[in-house]
Short mmCIF file of C-alpha atoms and ligand atoms in Angstrom, two decimals:
data_model
loop_
_atom_site.label_atom_id
_atom_site.label_comp_id
_atom_site.label_asym_id
_atom_site.label_seq_id
_atom_site.Cartn_x
_atom_site.Cartn_y
_atom_site.Cartn_z
CA MET A 1 -2.03 20.36 20.61
CA LYS A 2 0.67 19.06 18.31
CA PRO A 3 -0.76 17.56 15.10
CA VAL A 4 -0.42 13.78 14.97
CA ILE A 5 1.48 12.61 11.92
CA ALA A 6 1.40 8.94 10.85
CA ILE A 7 3.25 7.09 8.17
CA TYR A 8 1.69 4.22 6.25
CA PRO A 9 4.71 2.30 4.98
CA GLY A 10 4.64 -0.46 2.36
CA SER A 11 5.64 -1.66 -1.06
CA PHE A 12 2.34 -0.74 -2.78
CA ASP A 13 3.29 -2.80 -5.84
CA PRO A 14 0.61 -2.00 -6.87
CA LEU A 15 -1.79 0.02 -4.78
CA THR A 16 -5.02 -1.95 -4.16
CA ASN A 17 -8.48 -0.95 -3.06
CA GLY A 18 -7.55 -2.44 0.31
CA HIS A 19 -4.71 0.11 0.65
CA LEU A 20 -7.07 2.92 -0.41
CA ASP A 21 -9.60 1.80 2.17
CA LEU A 22 -6.92 1.99 4.85
CA ILE A 23 -5.71 5.38 3.66
CA GLU A 24 -9.27 6.69 3.97
CA ARG A 25 -9.61 5.30 7.51
CA GLY A 26 -6.17 6.59 8.53
CA ALA A 27 -6.89 10.05 7.12
CA LYS A 28 -9.87 10.28 9.44
CA ILE A 29 -8.01 9.69 12.64
CA PHE A 30 -4.60 11.29 11.98
CA ASP A 31 -3.92 14.94 11.30
CA GLU A 32 -1.50 14.02 8.58
CA LEU A 33 -0.93 10.70 6.86
CA ILE A 34 2.14 10.03 4.75
CA VAL A 35 1.90 7.03 2.47
CA ALA A 36 5.58 5.91 2.44
CA ILE A 37 6.82 3.59 -0.34
CA LEU A 38 9.88 1.58 0.56
CA ARG A 39 12.70 1.76 -1.99
CA ASN A 40 13.87 -1.79 -1.73
CA PRO A 41 16.98 -2.56 -3.82
CA GLU A 42 16.62 -6.27 -3.00
CA LYS A 43 13.24 -6.66 -4.70
CA GLU A 44 12.55 -6.18 -8.39
CA PRO A 45 9.15 -4.52 -8.36
CA LEU A 46 6.49 -4.83 -11.07
CA PHE A 47 6.07 -1.07 -11.09
CA PRO A 48 9.11 1.18 -10.73
CA LEU A 49 9.04 3.52 -7.80
CA GLU A 50 8.15 6.58 -9.95
CA GLU A 51 5.10 4.86 -11.34
CA ARG A 52 3.95 3.76 -7.86
CA LEU A 53 4.37 7.32 -6.62
CA GLU A 54 2.42 8.64 -9.58
CA MET A 55 -0.47 6.18 -9.13
CA ILE A 56 -0.81 6.90 -5.41
CA ARG A 57 -0.51 10.62 -5.96
CA ALA A 58 -3.37 10.48 -8.45
CA MET A 59 -5.50 8.42 -6.05
CA ILE A 60 -5.07 10.72 -3.03
CA GLN A 61 -5.62 13.91 -5.00
CA GLY A 62 -7.95 16.22 -3.11
CA ARG A 63 -7.23 14.67 0.26
CA GLU A 64 -5.67 17.57 2.07
CA ASN A 65 -4.04 15.63 4.92
CA VAL A 66 -2.56 12.80 2.85
CA ARG A 67 0.65 12.79 0.84
CA VAL A 68 2.94 10.20 -0.66
CA ASP A 69 6.71 9.86 -0.38
CA SER A 70 9.40 7.22 -0.68
CA PHE A 71 12.11 6.12 1.73
CA ASP A 72 14.90 3.67 2.17
CA GLY A 73 16.55 2.23 5.27
CA LEU A 74 14.66 1.74 8.48
CA THR A 75 11.00 2.67 8.73
CA VAL A 76 11.58 4.12 12.21
CA ASP A 77 14.35 6.46 10.91
CA TYR A 78 12.07 7.73 8.18
CA ALA A 79 9.20 8.20 10.70
CA LEU A 80 11.44 10.30 12.95
CA LYS A 81 12.74 12.32 9.99
CA VAL A 82 9.20 13.41 9.01
CA GLY A 83 8.07 13.99 12.60
CA ALA A 84 5.66 11.02 12.70
CA THR A 85 4.64 9.46 15.98
CA ALA A 86 2.62 6.58 14.54
CA VAL A 87 3.00 3.84 11.98
CA LEU A 88 -0.23 2.70 10.36
CA ARG A 89 -0.51 -0.92 9.16
CA GLY A 90 -3.45 -2.94 7.96
CA ILE A 91 -4.41 -6.31 9.38
CA ARG A 92 -6.66 -8.32 7.07
CA ALA A 93 -6.79 -11.67 8.81
CA ILE A 94 -5.23 -13.63 11.63
CA SER A 95 -2.57 -14.82 9.19
CA ASP A 96 -1.20 -11.24 9.01
CA TYR A 97 -0.95 -10.91 12.74
CA GLU A 98 2.29 -12.76 13.41
CA TYR A 99 4.34 -10.89 10.81
CA GLU A 100 2.82 -7.57 11.78
CA LEU A 101 3.40 -8.22 15.46
CA GLN A 102 7.06 -9.03 14.83
CA MET A 103 7.50 -5.85 12.79
CA ALA A 104 5.66 -3.68 15.34
CA LEU A 105 7.71 -5.04 18.21
CA MET A 106 10.97 -4.72 16.36
CA ASN A 107 10.08 -1.11 15.47
CA ARG A 108 9.22 -0.50 19.14
CA LYS A 109 12.55 -1.91 20.19
CA LEU A 110 14.34 0.36 17.71
CA GLU A 111 12.26 3.42 18.58
CA PRO A 112 10.02 3.25 21.65
CA ARG A 113 8.50 6.67 20.99
CA LEU A 114 6.81 5.36 17.84
CA GLU A 115 3.45 3.58 18.12
CA THR A 116 2.13 1.09 15.56
CA VAL A 117 -1.58 1.44 14.92
CA PHE A 118 -3.38 -1.43 13.27
CA MET A 119 -6.59 -0.87 11.34
CA MET A 120 -8.80 -3.37 9.54
CA PRO A 121 -9.79 -2.73 5.96
CA ALA A 122 -13.38 -3.42 4.89
CA GLU A 123 -14.01 -7.18 4.90
CA THR A 124 -14.56 -7.10 1.13
CA TYR A 125 -10.79 -6.69 0.83
CA SER A 126 -9.78 -9.19 3.49
CA TYR A 127 -8.36 -11.60 0.90
CA LEU A 128 -6.73 -8.92 -1.22
CA SER A 129 -2.97 -8.38 -1.57
CA SER A 130 -0.68 -6.76 -4.08
CA ARG A 131 1.05 -10.12 -4.57
CA LEU A 132 -2.20 -11.80 -5.62
CA VAL A 133 -3.19 -8.88 -7.82
CA ARG A 134 0.17 -9.12 -9.59
CA GLN A 135 -0.19 -12.90 -9.99
CA VAL A 136 -3.77 -12.79 -11.29
CA ALA A 137 -3.10 -9.91 -13.67
CA THR A 138 0.10 -11.54 -14.97
CA LEU A 139 -1.80 -14.71 -15.75
CA GLY A 140 -4.50 -12.78 -17.59
CA GLY A 141 -7.24 -12.84 -14.90
CA SER A 142 -9.45 -9.85 -14.12
CA VAL A 143 -8.64 -7.60 -11.16
CA ARG A 144 -11.63 -5.31 -11.71
CA GLY A 145 -12.94 -3.91 -8.45
CA LEU A 146 -9.80 -4.97 -6.60
CA VAL A 147 -7.63 -2.07 -7.63
CA PRO A 148 -8.43 1.50 -8.71
CA GLU A 149 -9.29 1.85 -12.45
CA LEU A 150 -6.04 3.72 -13.00
CA VAL A 151 -4.04 0.79 -11.59
CA GLU A 152 -6.03 -1.65 -13.67
CA LYS A 153 -5.20 0.36 -16.78
CA LYS A 154 -1.54 0.50 -15.84
CA LEU A 155 -1.49 -3.26 -15.25
CA ARG A 156 -2.98 -3.85 -18.72
CA GLU A 157 -0.36 -1.55 -20.26
CA LYS A 158 2.40 -3.27 -18.42
CA LEU A 159 1.32 -6.85 -18.90
CA GLY A 160 0.33 -6.50 -22.55
CA PRO A 161 -1.37 -9.15 -24.68
CA SER A 162 -2.30 -11.67 -21.99
CA ALA A 163 -4.07 -9.00 -19.94
CA ARG A 164 -5.78 -7.60 -23.06
CA LEU A 165 -6.95 -11.07 -23.99
CA ALA A 166 -8.55 -11.49 -20.58
CA GLN A 167 -10.31 -8.18 -20.96
CA ARG A 168 -11.74 -9.29 -24.32
CA LYS A 169 -12.89 -12.60 -22.80
CA GLU A 170 -14.56 -10.79 -19.94
CA ALA A 171 -16.35 -8.45 -22.36
CA THR A 172 -17.69 -11.34 -24.45
CA HIS A 173 -19.00 -13.14 -21.34
CA LYS A 174 -21.07 -10.14 -20.29
O1 PNS B 1 3.85 -3.73 1.96
P1 PNS B 1 4.86 -4.58 2.72
O2 PNS B 1 5.87 -5.12 1.76
O3 PNS B 1 4.23 -5.57 3.64
O4 PNS B 1 5.67 -3.50 3.69
C1 PNS B 1 6.71 -3.94 4.53
C2 PNS B 1 7.49 -2.75 5.11
C3 PNS B 1 7.96 -1.82 4.03
C4 PNS B 1 6.59 -1.99 6.08
C5 PNS B 1 8.70 -3.34 5.87
O5 PNS B 1 9.38 -4.23 5.05
C6 PNS B 1 9.66 -2.28 6.40
O6 PNS B 1 9.35 -1.56 7.30
N1 PNS B 1 10.87 -2.23 5.78
C7 PNS B 1 11.89 -1.22 6.08
C8 PNS B 1 13.05 -1.89 6.84
C9 PNS B 1 12.80 -1.88 8.32
O7 PNS B 1 12.54 -0.89 8.97
N2 PNS B 1 12.93 -3.08 8.95
C10 PNS B 1 12.77 -3.27 10.37
C11 PNS B 1 11.30 -3.34 10.79
S1 PNS B 1 10.74 -4.96 10.75
#
């Protein structure tokens, strides 16, 4: 039987524990999983593409059937290029459903041979998004437990004094 390759596309700006949870689940059901970071010239990311690739690479180290890559243009074109037959996406809550349904149906219209597979991350992460992580970290709040330690460290480095101040406050409240 042909191995089933899936792509897990997204912005991953930054990678959260919710993403990691989904990667773990996806790696169990697909023969190969490619975490595919969209190079989006319209959006100014917090982390440049190279740093996002680096962080994800570090977090998937040791997982033999998972790799990370980047792409631009249509997700379906990238999927075909790498021989994928499935697109993995996470659904956290009903609020995600409409947007995800639109994308899945548009992708199906563009490329009927490609199936979108939705998986639910652990409920602990049901409120978690990269956007909220960026916002909380930028305003000096703690994101401990919401992102891998490496990402937390990178956020501190990137966001400088306000993030360091929050870390000190957290330490004194312990
Ligand atoms: O993590 P995100 O930002 O929710 O991921 C969105 C992503 C990258 C999956 C989506 O924007 C995408 O597929 N962009 C590529 C352009 C494309 O294929 N558009 C048509 C499908 S709706």
